[in-house]
Amino acid sequence: MRKTSNIKPIISLATVFTLAVAVGIWVGRSSVSEKEEASVEHPTIALIQSKLGELLVHIKQGYVDETDLQALSEKIIGKMLAELDPYTTYISAKELATQNTELQSELEGIGVDFVMLQGTAYIVAPISGGPSEAAGIHAGDRIIKLDDEVVAGQGFKSIDLIKRLRGPKGTKVKLTIERRGQADLLNVVVKRDAVPFYSVNASYMLDEVTGYIKISRFTTNTFKEFKTAFSSLQKQGMSKLILDLRNNPGGHVEKATAVANRMLDKGQMIVQTKGQTSKHNIKEYAKGEDGFDNHPVIVLINEGSASGAEIIAGALQDNDRALVVGRRSFGKGLVQAPIQLQDGSQLRLTVARYYTPSGRLIQRSHRENASDYQADLIERYQQGEYFRSENIQFDDASKFQTSRGRIVYGGGGITPDYLVPPDDTTNTRYLKAIMPVLRQYASEYAEQHREKLTAMDYEDYRKHFKVTDVMLSQLYVHTEAAGIPSEEKVLRTAKPRLQLYLKAHIANHIWHESGFYPIYQQEDDIVQKALQLFDEAEALIKAPAIEAE
């Protein structure tokens, strides 16, 4: 199993927005018919084409400076599409090649998880079974040079290094690294290869009957991973399921609907789309292929759950198949069709909207432009809806009923049946600030004590391993060195959670995600709330459905 590459107890609003825009856009539809329609003669289109062509000719022939017409035209296209909605976008051929890798089940690169601290990349862990592990890269290594170019302390961002570390399978990259305990720098050549990219981060039994599955996004292999995890948990006695879709920004929608299908009765609607043309008016129904239909399910969502994650939550909620717990989801319910253009670029055109089975619109108002989306998330926080469900503002037109008559609301994401507010204390803000340092210290500790830790049984570690005051003192030295000041009162009150998080991250390096989550979730308020609600979730699926009028 892959080592966790992005475990973050708190995700920023800006990151939520970026992920939802970048990932929650794929529908996997054919774009042939859209191409054909674009070729139909239309007087207005012909007039605009003529005018733009005339303008470009004048610019080319008469403008005072040399002009890159290709770059200019792409700017024109971008500004034009921005007037439609935040998700209709134009992507150049070069950008398209990069973005497509995000939804593939494998990436080609060196396979490391790293954090940037004071301008230097620290290796948190080489991905298990990946090229870096094979080349001898260790947790705690610092990348000083990349292909003989100094990158430490030069202002590089994480994304800059990611782009340079990725590359075609078989190509090589030379890393000059600094390793703790060694005076001289080490040169390591890593041969790039396919790196497994898992979307089911963890699956394990929370207790004797309750299974837990976390899906981080929907990629080409998500449903296959989900089926494997689901089957394994059933063999371990699972009769209740927590499906964690928090901070899942979407991805391949057909993989999300396949997951929903596994938990619905035959004939129950999963999702519907409505567009300008009849071919985009689609209703998708469950095939009833699994025997888990009568067992209680609870779905976890938050403000980072978008697109495919919202489709699953909405489908299970509207069909009274599951309780939804957490916070209101992102509200991304526009359908994009990828339309390939002749030069290899692509238009991702919004062609429809997603609606839940009861008829709720998932999409929230996008108002003027994409920046308003991020502003809307901040407004939600400011008006207090993350802390009290009655602060969520709906109008009567957005009121709908589930199959058993419960009231639900649409037009702005999926609202949970039970709200669990975020922990916004000073302690939590401090923990968020030091998390990169904590992860780096945990990786160093795990490597230094790997022999002792690997000799332990996981259950023995989970029950008996203690994070000592000496370990915390060493962590505080790291945080001070990283420029994060420590306040005695905060350190004292945050100590129990610091110990828990550090223990969880050390476990992650030895036992991977299934070692991390059982420890970390002891302080996960949403998971703990869900565990209290299974009686209600079971009663819900046994209640009679109301008669359709």
mmCIF file of N, CA, C and O in Angstrom, residues 42-132:
data_model
loop_
_atom_site.group_PDB
_atom_site.id
_atom_site.type_symbol
_atom_site.label_atom_id
_atom_site.label_comp_id
_atom_site.label_asym_id
_atom_site.label_seq_id
_atom_site.Cartn_x
_atom_site.Cartn_y
_atom_site.Cartn_z
ATOM 1 N N HIS A 42 -24.238 29.369 -38.596
ATOM 2 C CA HIS A 42 -25.104 30.235 -37.797
ATOM 3 C C HIS A 42 -24.715 31.673 -38.111
ATOM 4 O O HIS A 42 -23.531 32.024 -38.026
ATOM 5 N N PRO A 43 -25.672 32.513 -38.464
ATOM 6 C CA PRO A 43 -25.342 33.890 -38.879
ATOM 7 C C PRO A 43 -24.521 34.657 -37.849
ATOM 8 O O PRO A 43 -23.559 35.350 -38.196
ATOM 9 N N THR A 44 -24.900 34.545 -36.589
ATOM 10 C CA THR A 44 -24.183 35.289 -35.543
ATOM 11 C C THR A 44 -22.750 34.796 -35.416
ATOM 12 O O THR A 44 -21.808 35.593 -35.286
ATOM 13 N N ILE A 45 -22.567 33.457 -35.446
ATOM 14 C CA ILE A 45 -21.228 32.895 -35.346
ATOM 15 C C ILE A 45 -20.365 33.338 -36.521
ATOM 16 O O ILE A 45 -19.199 33.720 -36.349
ATOM 17 N N ALA A 46 -20.952 33.299 -37.724
ATOM 18 C CA ALA A 46 -20.208 33.709 -38.918
ATOM 19 C C ALA A 46 -19.769 35.168 -38.813
ATOM 20 O O ALA A 46 -18.644 35.520 -39.192
ATOM 21 N N LEU A 47 -20.646 36.025 -38.298
ATOM 22 C CA LEU A 47 -20.325 37.446 -38.172
ATOM 23 C C LEU A 47 -19.188 37.656 -37.168
ATOM 24 O O LEU A 47 -18.246 38.416 -37.425
ATOM 25 N N ILE A 48 -19.245 36.956 -36.027
ATOM 26 C CA ILE A 48 -18.207 37.102 -35.007
ATOM 27 C C ILE A 48 -16.869 36.568 -35.517
ATOM 28 O O ILE A 48 -15.821 37.187 -35.292
ATOM 29 N N GLN A 49 -16.890 35.416 -36.204
ATOM 30 C CA GLN A 49 -15.662 34.866 -36.762
ATOM 31 C C GLN A 49 -15.020 35.855 -37.732
ATOM 32 O O GLN A 49 -13.798 36.059 -37.732
ATOM 33 N N SER A 50 -15.840 36.483 -38.561
ATOM 34 C CA SER A 50 -15.337 37.447 -39.539
ATOM 35 C C SER A 50 -14.711 38.659 -38.840
ATOM 36 O O SER A 50 -13.633 39.122 -39.210
ATOM 37 N N LYS A 51 -15.397 39.143 -37.802
ATOM 38 C CA LYS A 51 -14.911 40.320 -37.089
ATOM 39 C C LYS A 51 -13.581 40.030 -36.388
ATOM 40 O O LYS A 51 -12.636 40.823 -36.469
ATOM 41 N N LEU A 52 -13.494 38.874 -35.687
ATOM 42 C CA LEU A 52 -12.258 38.524 -35.000
ATOM 43 C C LEU A 52 -11.113 38.335 -35.978
ATOM 44 O O LEU A 52 -9.971 38.769 -35.735
ATOM 45 N N GLY A 53 -11.408 37.677 -37.100
ATOM 46 C CA GLY A 53 -10.379 37.479 -38.118
ATOM 47 C C GLY A 53 -9.868 38.803 -38.654
ATOM 48 O O GLY A 53 -8.657 38.995 -38.844
ATOM 49 N N GLU A 54 -10.771 39.727 -38.865
ATOM 50 C CA GLU A 54 -10.399 41.054 -39.386
ATOM 51 C C GLU A 54 -9.528 41.796 -38.379
ATOM 52 O O GLU A 54 -8.516 42.424 -38.742
ATOM 53 N N LEU A 55 -9.898 41.719 -37.099
ATOM 54 C CA LEU A 55 -9.111 42.384 -36.061
ATOM 55 C C LEU A 55 -7.694 41.826 -35.997
ATOM 56 O O LEU A 55 -6.713 42.569 -35.898
ATOM 57 N N LEU A 56 -7.564 40.507 -36.042
ATOM 58 C CA LEU A 56 -6.250 39.889 -35.955
ATOM 59 C C LEU A 56 -5.377 40.261 -37.155
ATOM 60 O O LEU A 56 -4.158 40.438 -37.013
ATOM 61 N N VAL A 57 -5.973 40.365 -38.330
ATOM 62 C CA VAL A 57 -5.228 40.781 -39.527
ATOM 63 C C VAL A 57 -4.671 42.186 -39.328
ATOM 64 O O VAL A 57 -3.498 42.468 -39.617
ATOM 65 N N HIS A 58 -5.504 43.112 -38.841
ATOM 66 C CA HIS A 58 -5.052 44.485 -38.617
ATOM 67 C C HIS A 58 -3.936 44.539 -37.573
ATOM 68 O O HIS A 58 -2.974 45.304 -37.724
ATOM 69 N N ILE A 59 -4.073 43.744 -36.506
ATOM 70 C CA ILE A 59 -3.034 43.715 -35.479
ATOM 71 C C ILE A 59 -1.727 43.206 -36.058
ATOM 72 O O ILE A 59 -0.644 43.770 -35.824
ATOM 73 N N LYS A 60 -1.800 42.142 -36.833
ATOM 74 C CA LYS A 60 -0.603 41.548 -37.412
ATOM 75 C C LYS A 60 0.094 42.494 -38.379
ATOM 76 O O LYS A 60 1.320 42.617 -38.392
ATOM 77 N N GLN A 61 -0.693 43.197 -39.172
ATOM 78 C CA GLN A 61 -0.115 44.031 -40.231
ATOM 79 C C GLN A 61 0.262 45.438 -39.766
ATOM 80 O O GLN A 61 1.173 46.053 -40.336
ATOM 81 N N GLY A 62 -0.421 45.933 -38.718
ATOM 82 C CA GLY A 62 -0.207 47.334 -38.411
ATOM 83 C C GLY A 62 0.214 47.685 -37.004
ATOM 84 O O GLY A 62 0.618 48.837 -36.754
ATOM 85 N N TYR A 63 0.141 46.741 -36.059
ATOM 86 C CA TYR A 63 0.473 47.101 -34.677
ATOM 87 C C TYR A 63 1.958 47.436 -34.561
ATOM 88 O O TYR A 63 2.805 46.827 -35.209
ATOM 89 N N VAL A 64 2.277 48.408 -33.680
ATOM 90 C CA VAL A 64 3.610 48.968 -33.603
ATOM 91 C C VAL A 64 4.670 47.935 -33.201
ATOM 92 O O VAL A 64 5.825 48.033 -33.617
ATOM 93 N N ASP A 65 4.297 46.941 -32.380
ATOM 94 C CA ASP A 65 5.248 45.928 -31.930
ATOM 95 C C ASP A 65 4.901 44.563 -32.516
ATOM 96 O O ASP A 65 3.757 44.302 -32.902
ATOM 97 N N GLU A 66 5.912 43.695 -32.534
ATOM 98 C CA GLU A 66 5.681 42.317 -32.951
ATOM 99 C C GLU A 66 4.731 41.650 -31.943
ATOM 100 O O GLU A 66 4.900 41.792 -30.734
ATOM 101 N N THR A 67 3.740 40.934 -32.434
ATOM 102 C CA THR A 67 2.714 40.359 -31.562
ATOM 103 C C THR A 67 2.587 38.867 -31.785
ATOM 104 O O THR A 67 2.583 38.399 -32.933
ATOM 105 N N ASP A 68 2.489 38.117 -30.683
ATOM 106 C CA ASP A 68 2.247 36.669 -30.739
ATOM 107 C C ASP A 68 0.733 36.458 -30.822
ATOM 108 O O ASP A 68 0.026 36.480 -29.813
ATOM 109 N N LEU A 69 0.241 36.265 -32.036
ATOM 110 C CA LEU A 69 -1.194 36.133 -32.231
ATOM 111 C C LEU A 69 -1.765 34.894 -31.549
ATOM 112 O O LEU A 69 -2.913 34.900 -31.089
ATOM 113 N N GLN A 70 -0.978 33.834 -31.492
ATOM 114 C CA GLN A 70 -1.457 32.609 -30.845
ATOM 115 C C GLN A 70 -1.719 32.860 -29.361
ATOM 116 O O GLN A 70 -2.776 32.506 -28.830
ATOM 117 N N ALA A 71 -0.751 33.494 -28.683
ATOM 118 C CA ALA A 71 -0.917 33.796 -27.263
ATOM 119 C C ALA A 71 -2.069 34.775 -27.045
ATOM 120 O O ALA A 71 -2.844 34.639 -26.085
ATOM 121 N N LEU A 72 -2.195 35.750 -27.945
ATOM 122 C CA LEU A 72 -3.266 36.734 -27.835
ATOM 123 C C LEU A 72 -4.633 36.076 -27.983
ATOM 124 O O LEU A 72 -5.561 36.359 -27.223
ATOM 125 N N SER A 73 -4.743 35.171 -28.942
ATOM 126 C CA SER A 73 -6.032 34.518 -29.170
ATOM 127 C C SER A 73 -6.435 33.656 -27.977
ATOM 128 O O SER A 73 -7.619 33.569 -27.630
ATOM 129 N N GLU A 74 -5.442 33.018 -27.321
ATOM 130 C CA GLU A 74 -5.772 32.181 -26.171
ATOM 131 C C GLU A 74 -6.243 33.028 -24.990
ATOM 132 O O GLU A 74 -7.099 32.599 -24.214
ATOM 133 N N LYS A 75 -5.699 34.231 -24.858
ATOM 134 C CA LYS A 75 -6.185 35.138 -23.826
ATOM 135 C C LYS A 75 -7.622 35.563 -24.106
ATOM 136 O O LYS A 75 -8.447 35.663 -23.193
ATOM 137 N N ILE A 76 -7.918 35.813 -25.377
ATOM 138 C CA ILE A 76 -9.275 36.197 -25.773
ATOM 139 C C ILE A 76 -10.255 35.080 -25.421
ATOM 140 O O ILE A 76 -11.332 35.313 -24.871
ATOM 141 N N ILE A 77 -9.859 33.837 -25.747
ATOM 142 C CA ILE A 77 -10.715 32.689 -25.466
ATOM 143 C C ILE A 77 -10.967 32.576 -23.961
ATOM 144 O O ILE A 77 -12.105 32.374 -23.518
ATOM 145 N N GLY A 78 -9.911 32.708 -23.177
ATOM 146 C CA GLY A 78 -10.046 32.599 -21.732
ATOM 147 C C GLY A 78 -10.989 33.628 -21.148
ATOM 148 O O GLY A 78 -11.839 33.305 -20.304
ATOM 149 N N LYS A 79 -10.876 34.882 -21.592
ATOM 150 C CA LYS A 79 -11.739 35.941 -21.081
ATOM 151 C C LYS A 79 -13.188 35.719 -21.500
ATOM 152 O O LYS A 79 -14.122 36.000 -20.749
ATOM 153 N N MET A 80 -13.384 35.198 -22.712
ATOM 154 C CA MET A 80 -14.735 34.938 -23.199
ATOM 155 C C MET A 80 -15.415 33.837 -22.373
ATOM 156 O O MET A 80 -16.551 33.980 -21.922
ATOM 157 N N LEU A 81 -14.699 32.747 -22.133
ATOM 158 C CA LEU A 81 -15.288 31.628 -21.395
ATOM 159 C C LEU A 81 -15.535 31.968 -19.940
ATOM 160 O O LEU A 81 -16.453 31.426 -19.319
ATOM 161 N N ALA A 82 -14.731 32.877 -19.384
ATOM 162 C CA ALA A 82 -14.904 33.280 -17.987
ATOM 163 C C ALA A 82 -16.253 33.948 -17.750
ATOM 164 O O ALA A 82 -16.742 34.003 -16.622
ATOM 165 N N GLU A 83 -16.858 34.461 -18.819
ATOM 166 C CA GLU A 83 -18.171 35.095 -18.716
ATOM 167 C C GLU A 83 -19.286 34.077 -18.550
ATOM 168 O O GLU A 83 -20.416 34.441 -18.194
ATOM 169 N N LEU A 84 -19.014 32.794 -18.816
ATOM 170 C CA LEU A 84 -20.060 31.769 -18.756
ATOM 171 C C LEU A 84 -20.228 31.208 -17.348
ATOM 172 O O LEU A 84 -21.279 31.342 -16.740
ATOM 173 N N ASP A 85 -19.203 30.549 -16.839
ATOM 174 C CA ASP A 85 -19.218 30.004 -15.482
ATOM 175 C C ASP A 85 -17.787 29.642 -15.114
ATOM 176 O O ASP A 85 -16.907 29.599 -15.977
ATOM 177 N N PRO A 86 -17.510 29.348 -13.838
ATOM 178 C CA PRO A 86 -16.123 29.092 -13.418
ATOM 179 C C PRO A 86 -15.523 27.808 -13.965
ATOM 180 O O PRO A 86 -14.316 27.599 -13.840
ATOM 181 N N TYR A 87 -16.334 26.923 -14.546
ATOM 182 C CA TYR A 87 -15.828 25.615 -14.941
ATOM 183 C C TYR A 87 -15.693 25.420 -16.439
ATOM 184 O O TYR A 87 -15.031 24.481 -16.879
ATOM 185 N N THR A 88 -16.352 26.237 -17.239
ATOM 186 C CA THR A 88 -16.129 26.175 -18.680
ATOM 187 C C THR A 88 -14.765 26.789 -18.951
ATOM 188 O O THR A 88 -14.545 27.973 -18.704
ATOM 189 N N THR A 89 -13.851 25.968 -19.434
ATOM 190 C CA THR A 89 -12.471 26.423 -19.571
ATOM 191 C C THR A 89 -11.857 25.953 -20.879
ATOM 192 O O THR A 89 -12.296 24.971 -21.486
ATOM 193 N N TYR A 90 -10.834 26.685 -21.291
ATOM 194 C CA TYR A 90 -10.014 26.308 -22.442
ATOM 195 C C TYR A 90 -8.659 25.868 -21.907
ATOM 196 O O TYR A 90 -8.071 26.521 -21.038
ATOM 197 N N ILE A 91 -8.161 24.747 -22.405
ATOM 198 C CA ILE A 91 -6.892 24.197 -21.938
ATOM 199 C C ILE A 91 -5.997 23.938 -23.146
ATOM 200 O O ILE A 91 -6.396 23.225 -24.080
ATOM 201 N N SER A 92 -4.821 24.520 -23.128
ATOM 202 C CA SER A 92 -3.883 24.314 -24.235
ATOM 203 C C SER A 92 -3.439 22.855 -24.251
ATOM 204 O O SER A 92 -3.584 22.120 -23.271
ATOM 205 N N ALA A 93 -2.877 22.427 -25.376
ATOM 206 C CA ALA A 93 -2.439 21.035 -25.514
ATOM 207 C C ALA A 93 -1.401 20.679 -24.458
ATOM 208 O O ALA A 93 -1.414 19.583 -23.889
ATOM 209 N N LYS A 94 -0.497 21.620 -24.160
ATOM 210 C CA LYS A 94 0.548 21.370 -23.161
ATOM 211 C C LYS A 94 -0.045 21.224 -21.770
ATOM 212 O O LYS A 94 0.301 20.316 -21.012
ATOM 213 N N GLU A 95 -0.952 22.131 -21.416
ATOM 214 C CA GLU A 95 -1.591 22.073 -20.098
ATOM 215 C C GLU A 95 -2.432 20.811 -19.955
ATOM 216 O O GLU A 95 -2.496 20.208 -18.888
ATOM 217 N N LEU A 96 -3.047 20.402 -21.045
ATOM 218 C CA LEU A 96 -3.918 19.228 -21.018
ATOM 219 C C LEU A 96 -3.142 17.974 -20.649
ATOM 220 O O LEU A 96 -3.600 17.150 -19.850
ATOM 221 N N ALA A 97 -1.959 17.826 -21.202
ATOM 222 C CA ALA A 97 -1.142 16.640 -20.921
ATOM 223 C C ALA A 97 -0.803 16.561 -19.443
ATOM 224 O O ALA A 97 -0.785 15.477 -18.842
ATOM 225 N N THR A 98 -0.540 17.728 -18.820
ATOM 226 C CA THR A 98 -0.202 17.763 -17.394
ATOM 227 C C THR A 98 -1.418 17.452 -16.531
ATOM 228 O O THR A 98 -1.350 16.650 -15.597
ATOM 229 N N GLN A 99 -2.561 18.061 -16.848
ATOM 230 C CA GLN A 99 -3.746 17.907 -16.013
ATOM 231 C C GLN A 99 -4.312 16.492 -16.065
ATOM 232 O O GLN A 99 -4.849 15.989 -15.086
ATOM 233 N N ASN A 100 -4.207 15.840 -17.199
ATOM 234 C CA ASN A 100 -4.777 14.499 -17.330
ATOM 235 C C ASN A 100 -4.145 13.504 -16.363
ATOM 236 O O ASN A 100 -4.785 12.536 -15.954
ATOM 237 N N THR A 101 -2.888 13.731 -15.984
ATOM 238 C CA THR A 101 -2.223 12.785 -15.085
ATOM 239 C C THR A 101 -2.861 12.772 -13.706
ATOM 240 O O THR A 101 -2.758 11.784 -12.989
ATOM 241 N N GLU A 102 -3.546 13.851 -13.334
ATOM 242 C CA GLU A 102 -4.108 13.933 -11.986
ATOM 243 C C GLU A 102 -5.221 12.921 -11.758
ATOM 244 O O GLU A 102 -5.525 12.568 -10.623
ATOM 245 N N LEU A 103 -5.886 12.463 -12.831
ATOM 246 C CA LEU A 103 -6.977 11.522 -12.665
ATOM 247 C C LEU A 103 -6.598 10.114 -13.094
ATOM 248 O O LEU A 103 -7.426 9.231 -13.143
ATOM 249 N N GLN A 104 -5.351 9.889 -13.410
ATOM 250 C CA GLN A 104 -4.903 8.550 -13.737
ATOM 251 C C GLN A 104 -4.580 7.797 -12.457
ATOM 252 O O GLN A 104 -4.308 8.372 -11.424
ATOM 253 N N SER A 105 -4.626 6.487 -12.525
ATOM 254 C CA SER A 105 -4.353 5.697 -11.327
ATOM 255 C C SER A 105 -2.858 5.557 -11.080
ATOM 256 O O SER A 105 -2.443 5.083 -10.035
ATOM 257 N N GLU A 106 -2.032 5.931 -12.039
ATOM 258 C CA GLU A 106 -0.588 5.889 -11.854
ATOM 259 C C GLU A 106 0.028 7.170 -12.383
ATOM 260 O O GLU A 106 -0.452 7.763 -13.348
ATOM 261 N N LEU A 107 1.085 7.605 -11.730
ATOM 262 C CA LEU A 107 1.873 8.730 -12.199
ATOM 263 C C LEU A 107 3.284 8.226 -12.464
ATOM 264 O O LEU A 107 3.732 7.256 -11.862
ATOM 265 N N GLU A 108 3.984 8.903 -13.342
ATOM 266 C CA GLU A 108 5.369 8.538 -13.603
ATOM 267 C C GLU A 108 6.270 9.600 -12.995
ATOM 268 O O GLU A 108 6.145 10.786 -13.278
ATOM 269 N N GLY A 109 7.145 9.147 -12.108
ATOM 270 C CA GLY A 109 8.033 10.066 -11.408
ATOM 271 C C GLY A 109 8.948 9.287 -10.504
ATOM 272 O O GLY A 109 9.263 8.128 -10.776
ATOM 273 N N ILE A 110 9.379 9.922 -9.380
ATOM 274 C CA ILE A 110 10.319 9.238 -8.497
ATOM 275 C C ILE A 110 9.644 8.664 -7.258
ATOM 276 O O ILE A 110 10.235 7.870 -6.551
ATOM 277 N N GLY A 111 8.394 9.071 -6.961
ATOM 278 C CA GLY A 111 7.663 8.460 -5.857
ATOM 279 C C GLY A 111 8.137 8.847 -4.479
ATOM 280 O O GLY A 111 8.629 8.005 -3.730
ATOM 281 N N VAL A 112 8.002 10.129 -4.137
ATOM 282 C CA VAL A 112 8.328 10.566 -2.776
ATOM 283 C C VAL A 112 7.226 11.464 -2.245
ATOM 284 O O VAL A 112 6.537 12.146 -2.997
ATOM 285 N N ASP A 113 7.094 11.466 -0.946
ATOM 286 C CA ASP A 113 6.229 12.403 -0.240
ATOM 287 C C ASP A 113 7.153 13.376 0.480
ATOM 288 O O ASP A 113 7.998 12.955 1.274
ATOM 289 N N PHE A 114 7.042 14.685 0.183
ATOM 290 C CA PHE A 114 7.931 15.651 0.827
ATOM 291 C C PHE A 114 7.159 16.877 1.277
ATOM 292 O O PHE A 114 6.025 17.120 0.844
ATOM 293 N N VAL A 115 7.769 17.634 2.183
ATOM 294 C CA VAL A 115 7.213 18.911 2.620
ATOM 295 C C VAL A 115 8.287 19.972 2.440
ATOM 296 O O VAL A 115 9.490 19.684 2.511
ATOM 297 N N MET A 116 7.862 21.222 2.212
ATOM 298 C CA MET A 116 8.791 22.340 2.101
ATOM 299 C C MET A 116 8.889 23.041 3.447
ATOM 300 O O MET A 116 7.881 23.500 4.000
ATOM 301 N N LEU A 117 10.081 23.097 4.010
ATOM 302 C CA LEU A 117 10.327 23.795 5.263
ATOM 303 C C LEU A 117 11.490 24.753 5.057
ATOM 304 O O LEU A 117 12.586 24.338 4.691
ATOM 305 N N GLN A 118 11.209 26.046 5.257
ATOM 306 C CA GLN A 118 12.218 27.092 5.101
ATOM 307 C C GLN A 118 12.916 26.976 3.740
ATOM 308 O O GLN A 118 14.133 27.110 3.631
ATOM 309 N N GLY A 119 12.128 26.727 2.709
ATOM 310 C CA GLY A 119 12.642 26.708 1.349
ATOM 311 C C GLY A 119 13.370 25.445 0.938
ATOM 312 O O GLY A 119 13.968 25.396 -0.137
ATOM 313 N N THR A 120 13.333 24.410 1.785
ATOM 314 C CA THR A 120 14.035 23.168 1.478
ATOM 315 C C THR A 120 13.058 22.004 1.512
ATOM 316 O O THR A 120 12.198 21.932 2.402
ATOM 317 N N ALA A 121 13.205 21.086 0.565
ATOM 318 C CA ALA A 121 12.333 19.919 0.499
ATOM 319 C C ALA A 121 12.861 18.829 1.426
ATOM 320 O O ALA A 121 13.981 18.352 1.262
ATOM 321 N N TYR A 122 12.037 18.448 2.398
ATOM 322 C CA TYR A 122 12.360 17.350 3.304
ATOM 323 C C TYR A 122 11.552 16.124 2.874
ATOM 324 O O TYR A 122 10.328 16.213 2.715
ATOM 325 N N ILE A 123 12.224 15.006 2.721
ATOM 326 C CA ILE A 123 11.530 13.775 2.355
ATOM 327 C C ILE A 123 10.791 13.253 3.587
ATOM 328 O O ILE A 123 11.411 12.896 4.584
ATOM 329 N N VAL A 124 9.469 13.232 3.507
ATOM 330 C CA VAL A 124 8.675 12.639 4.586
ATOM 331 C C VAL A 124 8.753 11.124 4.495
ATOM 332 O O VAL A 124 8.918 10.430 5.491
ATOM 333 N N ALA A 125 8.645 10.611 3.273
ATOM 334 C CA ALA A 125 8.772 9.158 3.073
ATOM 335 C C ALA A 125 8.859 8.870 1.585
ATOM 336 O O ALA A 125 8.182 9.526 0.788
ATOM 337 N N PRO A 126 9.682 7.898 1.188
ATOM 338 C CA PRO A 126 9.586 7.381 -0.178
ATOM 339 C C PRO A 126 8.338 6.512 -0.266
ATOM 340 O O PRO A 126 8.000 5.791 0.688
ATOM 341 N N ILE A 127 7.630 6.597 -1.357
ATOM 342 C CA ILE A 127 6.410 5.801 -1.513
ATOM 343 C C ILE A 127 6.778 4.325 -1.604
ATOM 344 O O ILE A 127 7.680 3.941 -2.357
ATOM 345 N N SER A 128 6.085 3.531 -0.823
ATOM 346 C CA SER A 128 6.385 2.105 -0.742
ATOM 347 C C SER A 128 6.310 1.450 -2.118
ATOM 348 O O SER A 128 5.306 1.578 -2.831
ATOM 349 N N GLY A 129 7.407 0.769 -2.499
ATOM 350 C CA GLY A 129 7.449 0.085 -3.781
ATOM 351 C C GLY A 129 7.784 0.980 -4.952
ATOM 352 O O GLY A 129 7.806 0.525 -6.101
ATOM 353 N N GLY A 130 8.075 2.264 -4.682
ATOM 354 C CA GLY A 130 8.362 3.206 -5.750
ATOM 355 C C GLY A 130 9.842 3.319 -6.050
ATOM 356 O O GLY A 130 10.693 2.737 -5.372
ATOM 357 N N PRO A 131 10.188 4.108 -7.066
ATOM 358 C CA PRO A 131 11.582 4.233 -7.510
ATOM 359 C C PRO A 131 12.524 4.810 -6.453
ATOM 360 O O PRO A 131 13.677 4.385 -6.357
ATOM 361 N N SER A 132 12.064 5.787 -5.684
ATOM 362 C CA SER A 132 12.940 6.391 -4.671
ATOM 363 C C SER A 132 13.313 5.410 -3.578
ATOM 364 O O SER A 132 14.454 5.400 -3.099
#
